[in-house]
């Protein structure tokens, strides 16, 4: 398999991870202090680990998650998915929120109703980032973008406005998707159904993903639509999965907007292949009764219920206070109700006095997510505030090349290092997957970490910081 074809399958933009959600603090060697717990995510691509780690927190824990992605387009989508996760039950029921989240998360095309939710979220996020440009402070207790550079925040605003007001004559997403599939399969395109079936039965199923059904997987490989939980027309482009890629064409650099993410492994990996509810893994006549979509829905709903519970526990324990209410943000965002009542054309032209009201998002007790610049990983050891700070660090397979010996300087004693392996990069051979795992081990040991031999997953390699 050539390197070019490998890139074409996995894509050059990581919209979702290549392994299931895990609690990054649930390591037998990770020491949970009584103070703030700090977790660094490098290239995670989606908020699955953030949501899963929150479920394992004790009532007295506080969690600060630091996120580094390799592009502002992925940062924008992380913010969008976290925004959807933090919608209050009053604004959207847990079941509907689960459906909308998965639709935006894994579908190239979405329903018209979901598009309106996406545009609405983009309008609010655009306003929140704009306010950080003037005040240089974060505009929601749980979401902090103030550490990004001004030009990076400008880029986020540009992306959100593009989502809110897409081009009047956008390229067909189905055509864009099909072009990627043709490019990836080459001469095998005419027998693509057999290729899809082979990747599912001989690769994903052999690697423990038997719950991914043939019908759903093949449909996703054909159209890019992974989650269809309601009857409706899935024919509106999901703008959050479109990005710009620069090509060299006859000596000129040409920017092309399209879908440049994974077209082989599937978004089912993040939430749909593991579950604590063993009833969901039952088989009948050697066939799974439930599918990866069913498991994804149950898992995401459980994560959202945990968020809601942690929010409500804050309400029950504390006296209501305008500055700490979970439905309150800082006074720099407009209300959700106001945007819902305004026509779309007015959402980005809100008067200044309207931008001083509350934003109806959950303020999850003791949880904060801060976004750092894409080039900041090698700069963290140079700043005292990050010295021996992180209790756990996650690094994706696509970003592992950025790790070096300076990593040890920013980790706390007994910190865990979790690195995503290439087990679910289907275009790689077994030898390449094994070689990648060996290289990951070398990098971790050179950085001052030792392997955790009690590993229960082929998707991640877990290491612990060596004793001084």
Short mmCIF file of C-alpha atoms in Angstrom, two decimals, residues 19-339:
data_model
loop_
_atom_site.label_atom_id
_atom_site.label_comp_id
_atom_site.label_asym_id
_atom_site.label_seq_id
_atom_site.Cartn_x
_atom_site.Cartn_y
_atom_site.Cartn_z
CA UNK A 19 -10.35 4.36 18.98
CA UNK A 20 -13.17 4.37 21.55
CA UNK A 21 -13.76 7.00 24.23
CA UNK A 22 -11.87 6.36 27.46
CA UNK A 23 -11.49 7.93 30.88
CA UNK A 24 -7.98 9.37 30.67
CA UNK A 25 -7.70 9.46 34.47
CA UNK A 26 -8.80 5.85 34.94
CA UNK A 27 -5.34 4.33 35.05
CA UNK A 28 -4.22 2.20 37.97
CA UNK A 29 -0.94 4.09 38.01
CA UNK A 30 -2.47 7.57 37.78
CA UNK A 31 -2.46 9.34 41.13
CA UNK A 32 -5.54 11.50 41.68
CA UNK A 33 -4.61 14.47 43.79
CA UNK A 34 -7.09 16.41 45.88
CA UNK A 35 -6.52 19.55 43.82
CA UNK A 36 -7.20 20.25 40.18
CA UNK A 37 -6.67 17.41 37.71
CA UNK A 38 -5.05 18.46 34.45
CA UNK A 39 -5.32 16.50 31.19
CA UNK A 40 -3.66 17.38 27.89
CA UNK A 41 -5.20 16.20 24.61
CA UNK A 42 -2.98 16.33 21.53
CA UNK A 43 -4.87 15.75 18.29
CA UNK A 44 -7.86 13.90 19.74
CA UNK A 45 -10.08 15.18 16.91
CA UNK A 46 -13.33 14.99 18.90
CA UNK A 47 -14.50 15.42 22.52
CA UNK A 48 -15.05 11.71 23.25
CA UNK A 49 -12.26 11.50 25.84
CA UNK A 50 -13.34 14.76 27.48
CA UNK A 51 -16.91 13.53 27.96
CA UNK A 52 -15.79 10.08 29.13
CA UNK A 53 -13.25 11.50 31.61
CA UNK A 54 -15.94 13.73 33.14
CA UNK A 55 -18.05 10.64 33.93
CA UNK A 56 -15.28 9.29 36.16
CA UNK A 57 -14.88 12.43 38.27
CA UNK A 58 -15.69 12.42 41.97
CA UNK A 59 -17.92 15.17 43.32
CA UNK A 60 -14.91 16.89 44.87
CA UNK A 61 -12.74 16.70 41.71
CA UNK A 62 -12.04 19.61 39.43
CA UNK A 63 -10.86 18.93 35.89
CA UNK A 64 -8.97 21.20 33.53
CA UNK A 65 -8.62 19.84 29.99
CA UNK A 66 -6.10 21.42 27.63
CA UNK A 67 -6.63 20.79 23.91
CA UNK A 68 -4.14 21.05 21.04
CA UNK A 69 -5.29 20.31 17.49
CA UNK A 70 -3.32 20.60 14.27
CA UNK A 71 -5.76 22.97 12.53
CA UNK A 72 -8.28 25.64 13.47
CA UNK A 73 -10.97 23.80 11.48
CA UNK A 74 -10.73 20.90 13.92
CA UNK A 75 -10.73 23.34 16.87
CA UNK A 76 -13.91 24.90 15.50
CA UNK A 77 -15.60 21.51 15.28
CA UNK A 78 -14.45 20.58 18.79
CA UNK A 79 -16.10 23.77 20.04
CA UNK A 80 -19.27 22.96 18.10
CA UNK A 81 -19.54 19.44 19.53
CA UNK A 82 -18.87 20.71 23.06
CA UNK A 83 -21.48 23.42 22.53
CA UNK A 84 -24.05 20.78 21.56
CA UNK A 85 -23.03 18.68 24.58
CA UNK A 86 -23.61 21.62 26.91
CA UNK A 87 -27.10 22.56 25.71
CA UNK A 88 -29.47 22.63 28.68
CA UNK A 89 -32.39 20.18 28.96
CA UNK A 90 -34.70 23.18 28.77
CA UNK A 91 -33.41 24.04 25.30
CA UNK A 92 -33.10 20.49 23.98
CA UNK A 93 -34.09 17.16 25.49
CA UNK A 94 -31.33 14.63 26.16
CA UNK A 95 -32.63 12.24 23.51
CA UNK A 96 -32.87 14.91 20.84
CA UNK A 97 -29.46 16.29 21.80
CA UNK A 98 -28.00 12.81 21.41
CA UNK A 99 -29.49 12.46 17.94
CA UNK A 100 -28.35 15.91 16.81
CA UNK A 101 -24.85 15.37 18.24
CA UNK A 102 -24.35 12.05 16.42
CA UNK A 103 -25.79 13.47 13.21
CA UNK A 104 -23.37 16.41 13.23
CA UNK A 105 -20.57 14.15 14.45
CA UNK A 106 -20.69 11.44 11.80
CA UNK A 107 -22.85 12.44 8.82
CA UNK A 108 -21.69 14.18 5.66
CA UNK A 109 -25.33 15.12 5.09
CA UNK A 110 -27.81 16.10 7.78
CA UNK A 111 -31.49 16.96 8.11
CA UNK A 112 -32.68 20.53 7.56
CA UNK A 113 -33.64 20.82 11.22
CA UNK A 114 -30.15 19.80 12.30
CA UNK A 115 -28.66 22.34 9.90
CA UNK A 116 -30.61 25.09 11.65
CA UNK A 117 -29.19 23.95 15.00
CA UNK A 118 -25.68 23.98 13.53
CA UNK A 119 -26.14 27.49 12.12
CA UNK A 120 -27.53 28.68 15.42
CA UNK A 121 -24.54 27.24 17.30
CA UNK A 122 -22.12 28.79 14.80
CA UNK A 123 -23.71 32.21 15.33
CA UNK A 124 -23.28 32.04 19.09
CA UNK A 125 -19.75 30.66 18.91
CA UNK A 126 -18.79 33.38 16.45
CA UNK A 127 -20.03 36.02 18.88
CA UNK A 128 -18.23 34.43 21.80
CA UNK A 129 -14.89 34.35 19.95
CA UNK A 130 -15.40 37.93 18.77
CA UNK A 131 -15.81 39.00 22.39
CA UNK A 132 -12.55 37.31 23.41
CA UNK A 133 -10.79 39.40 20.78
CA UNK A 134 -11.83 42.59 22.57
CA UNK A 135 -11.60 41.43 26.19
CA UNK A 136 -8.97 38.64 25.88
CA UNK A 137 -10.89 36.48 28.35
CA UNK A 138 -12.97 33.33 27.98
CA UNK A 139 -16.68 33.84 27.55
CA UNK A 140 -18.04 30.67 29.15
CA UNK A 141 -16.97 29.03 32.43
CA UNK A 142 -16.36 25.69 30.72
CA UNK A 143 -14.97 26.81 27.35
CA UNK A 144 -11.83 28.94 27.13
CA UNK A 145 -10.38 30.17 23.83
CA UNK A 146 -8.49 33.13 25.28
CA UNK A 147 -5.13 31.36 25.04
CA UNK A 148 -5.35 31.18 21.25
CA UNK A 149 -3.55 33.82 19.22
CA UNK A 150 -5.60 36.69 17.81
CA UNK A 151 -5.12 35.46 14.24
CA UNK A 152 -6.31 32.00 15.29
CA UNK A 153 -9.44 33.42 16.86
CA UNK A 154 -10.01 35.46 13.72
CA UNK A 155 -9.79 32.21 11.76
CA UNK A 156 -12.36 30.59 14.08
CA UNK A 157 -14.76 33.47 13.48
CA UNK A 158 -14.29 33.09 9.73
CA UNK A 159 -15.05 29.35 9.95
CA UNK A 160 -18.15 29.84 12.10
CA UNK A 161 -19.49 32.51 9.72
CA UNK A 162 -18.94 30.13 6.81
CA UNK A 163 -21.00 27.50 8.63
CA UNK A 164 -23.68 30.03 9.41
CA UNK A 165 -23.84 31.34 5.84
CA UNK A 166 -22.51 28.66 3.49
CA UNK A 167 -21.77 29.49 -0.17
CA UNK A 168 -24.94 29.99 -2.21
CA UNK A 169 -23.85 27.35 -4.72
CA UNK A 170 -21.88 24.76 -2.71
CA UNK A 171 -20.44 21.67 -4.34
CA UNK A 172 -22.52 18.52 -3.91
CA UNK A 173 -21.29 16.68 -0.82
CA UNK A 174 -22.22 13.35 -2.37
CA UNK A 175 -20.13 14.21 -5.42
CA UNK A 176 -17.23 15.29 -3.20
CA UNK A 177 -17.51 12.06 -1.18
CA UNK A 178 -17.71 9.91 -4.29
CA UNK A 179 -14.62 11.61 -5.74
CA UNK A 180 -12.68 10.67 -2.60
CA UNK A 181 -13.89 7.06 -2.80
CA UNK A 182 -12.93 6.83 -6.48
CA UNK A 183 -9.50 8.28 -5.76
CA UNK A 184 -8.93 5.87 -2.90
CA UNK A 185 -10.10 2.69 -4.61
CA UNK A 186 -8.76 3.44 -8.08
CA UNK A 187 -9.39 0.49 -10.40
CA UNK A 188 -11.30 -1.28 -7.61
CA UNK A 189 -14.08 1.32 -7.66
CA UNK A 190 -16.43 -0.73 -9.84
CA UNK A 191 -16.23 -3.59 -7.32
CA UNK A 192 -16.40 -1.24 -4.32
CA UNK A 193 -19.18 -3.19 -2.56
CA UNK A 194 -16.81 -6.14 -2.26
CA UNK A 195 -14.04 -3.82 -1.01
CA UNK A 196 -16.35 -2.39 1.64
CA UNK A 197 -17.43 -5.86 2.75
CA UNK A 198 -13.79 -7.02 2.94
CA UNK A 199 -12.75 -4.04 5.08
CA UNK A 200 -15.65 -4.71 7.43
CA UNK A 201 -15.55 -8.49 7.79
CA UNK A 202 -11.82 -9.13 7.43
CA UNK A 203 -10.52 -6.03 9.21
CA UNK A 204 -12.97 -4.24 11.53
CA UNK A 205 -14.79 -7.39 12.64
CA UNK A 206 -11.50 -9.24 13.12
CA UNK A 207 -10.29 -6.38 15.33
CA UNK A 208 -13.23 -6.55 17.72
CA UNK A 209 -15.81 -4.35 15.98
CA UNK A 210 -18.42 -7.01 15.25
CA UNK A 211 -21.23 -4.67 16.31
CA UNK A 212 -20.71 -2.56 13.18
CA UNK A 213 -23.42 -3.83 10.86
CA UNK A 214 -22.80 -4.41 7.17
CA UNK A 215 -25.83 -2.36 6.10
CA UNK A 216 -24.81 0.74 8.08
CA UNK A 217 -21.09 0.50 7.31
CA UNK A 218 -21.61 0.06 3.55
CA UNK A 219 -24.06 2.95 3.46
CA UNK A 220 -21.53 5.17 5.26
CA UNK A 221 -18.76 4.12 2.85
CA UNK A 222 -21.06 4.95 -0.08
CA UNK A 223 -22.60 8.22 1.12
CA UNK A 224 -20.84 9.42 4.27
CA UNK A 225 -24.05 9.10 6.33
CA UNK A 226 -23.39 6.98 9.44
CA UNK A 227 -26.29 7.81 11.76
CA UNK A 228 -29.93 7.79 10.64
CA UNK A 229 -32.00 7.76 13.81
CA UNK A 230 -35.05 9.58 12.53
CA UNK A 231 -37.01 9.34 9.34
CA UNK A 232 -36.24 12.35 7.25
CA UNK A 233 -34.24 13.67 4.35
CA UNK A 234 -30.51 13.56 4.95
CA UNK A 235 -29.52 15.78 2.06
CA UNK A 236 -28.14 19.02 3.53
CA UNK A 237 -24.36 19.40 3.63
CA UNK A 238 -22.82 19.14 7.09
CA UNK A 239 -20.63 22.25 6.90
CA UNK A 240 -18.63 21.24 9.98
CA UNK A 241 -17.12 18.29 8.05
CA UNK A 242 -15.97 20.42 5.12
CA UNK A 243 -12.54 22.02 5.09
CA UNK A 244 -9.99 23.55 2.75
CA UNK A 245 -7.03 21.65 1.35
CA UNK A 246 -4.29 23.28 -0.74
CA UNK A 247 -3.03 21.47 -3.83
CA UNK A 248 -0.22 22.26 -6.23
CA UNK A 249 -1.59 22.53 -9.75
CA UNK A 250 0.77 23.39 -12.58
CA UNK A 251 2.98 25.40 -10.30
CA UNK A 252 0.10 27.23 -8.61
CA UNK A 253 -1.32 26.61 -5.15
CA UNK A 254 -5.05 25.96 -5.37
CA UNK A 255 -7.35 25.84 -2.33
CA UNK A 256 -10.15 23.27 -2.64
CA UNK A 257 -13.03 23.04 -0.16
CA UNK A 258 -14.27 19.51 0.30
CA UNK A 259 -14.34 16.51 2.62
CA UNK A 260 -10.78 15.50 3.53
CA UNK A 261 -11.39 13.22 6.51
CA UNK A 262 -11.67 9.46 7.07
CA UNK A 263 -13.57 7.46 4.44
CA UNK A 264 -12.55 3.97 5.60
CA UNK A 265 -12.54 3.41 9.37
CA UNK A 266 -15.88 5.10 10.25
CA UNK A 267 -17.15 7.37 13.06
CA UNK A 268 -18.59 4.32 14.83
CA UNK A 269 -15.21 3.77 16.52
CA UNK A 270 -15.55 6.71 18.92
CA UNK A 271 -18.77 5.75 20.72
CA UNK A 272 -20.13 2.59 19.09
CA UNK A 273 -17.81 -0.39 19.65
CA UNK A 274 -17.56 -0.57 23.45
CA UNK A 275 -20.23 -0.53 26.13
CA UNK A 276 -20.60 -1.44 29.79
CA UNK A 277 -24.12 -2.75 29.05
CA UNK A 278 -23.43 -6.32 27.96
CA UNK A 279 -27.03 -6.74 26.78
CA UNK A 280 -26.12 -4.48 23.85
CA UNK A 281 -23.44 -6.98 22.79
CA UNK A 282 -25.70 -10.03 22.65
CA UNK A 283 -25.69 -12.15 19.51
CA UNK A 284 -28.33 -14.30 17.88
CA UNK A 285 -27.41 -16.80 15.17
CA UNK A 286 -23.88 -15.39 15.28
CA UNK A 287 -25.20 -11.92 14.46
CA UNK A 288 -25.19 -8.96 16.82
CA UNK A 289 -28.71 -7.96 17.85
CA UNK A 290 -27.72 -4.31 18.32
CA UNK A 291 -25.62 -2.20 15.99
CA UNK A 292 -22.83 0.33 16.46
CA UNK A 293 -25.42 3.06 15.92
CA UNK A 294 -27.54 1.70 18.78
CA UNK A 295 -24.52 1.53 21.08
CA UNK A 296 -23.38 5.01 20.06
CA UNK A 297 -26.79 6.39 20.93
CA UNK A 298 -26.85 4.68 24.35
CA UNK A 299 -23.29 5.73 25.19
CA UNK A 300 -23.68 9.37 24.16
CA UNK A 301 -26.99 9.63 26.00
CA UNK A 302 -25.29 8.30 29.16
CA UNK A 303 -22.49 10.84 28.79
CA UNK A 304 -25.00 13.68 28.45
CA UNK A 305 -26.96 12.42 31.46
CA UNK A 306 -23.74 12.58 33.48
CA UNK A 307 -23.13 16.16 32.36
CA UNK A 308 -26.66 17.10 33.35
CA UNK A 309 -26.32 15.36 36.73
CA UNK A 310 -23.07 17.14 37.55
CA UNK A 311 -24.68 20.44 36.58
CA UNK A 312 -27.76 19.82 38.72
CA UNK A 313 -25.67 18.77 41.71
CA UNK A 314 -24.08 22.20 41.56
CA UNK A 315 -27.52 23.80 41.63
CA UNK A 316 -28.61 21.70 44.60
CA UNK A 317 -25.49 22.37 46.66
CA UNK A 318 -24.99 26.06 46.05
CA UNK A 319 -27.18 29.04 46.69
CA UNK A 320 -28.24 30.43 43.31
CA UNK A 321 -25.86 33.19 42.34
CA UNK A 322 -25.85 35.22 39.14
CA UNK A 323 -22.13 34.63 38.76
CA UNK A 324 -22.20 30.86 39.35
CA UNK A 325 -25.54 29.68 37.98
CA UNK A 326 -25.08 26.82 35.54
CA UNK A 327 -27.25 28.58 33.00
CA UNK A 328 -25.14 31.71 33.21
CA UNK A 329 -22.11 32.70 31.20
CA UNK A 330 -20.11 35.87 31.41
CA UNK A 331 -22.02 38.90 30.26
CA UNK A 332 -20.60 38.93 26.76
CA UNK A 333 -22.94 36.61 24.86
CA UNK A 334 -26.47 36.95 23.60
CA UNK A 335 -29.26 34.70 24.82
CA UNK A 336 -30.17 31.52 23.04
CA UNK A 337 -33.78 32.60 23.09
CA UNK A 338 -32.92 35.85 21.33
CA UNK A 339 -31.13 34.10 18.47
#
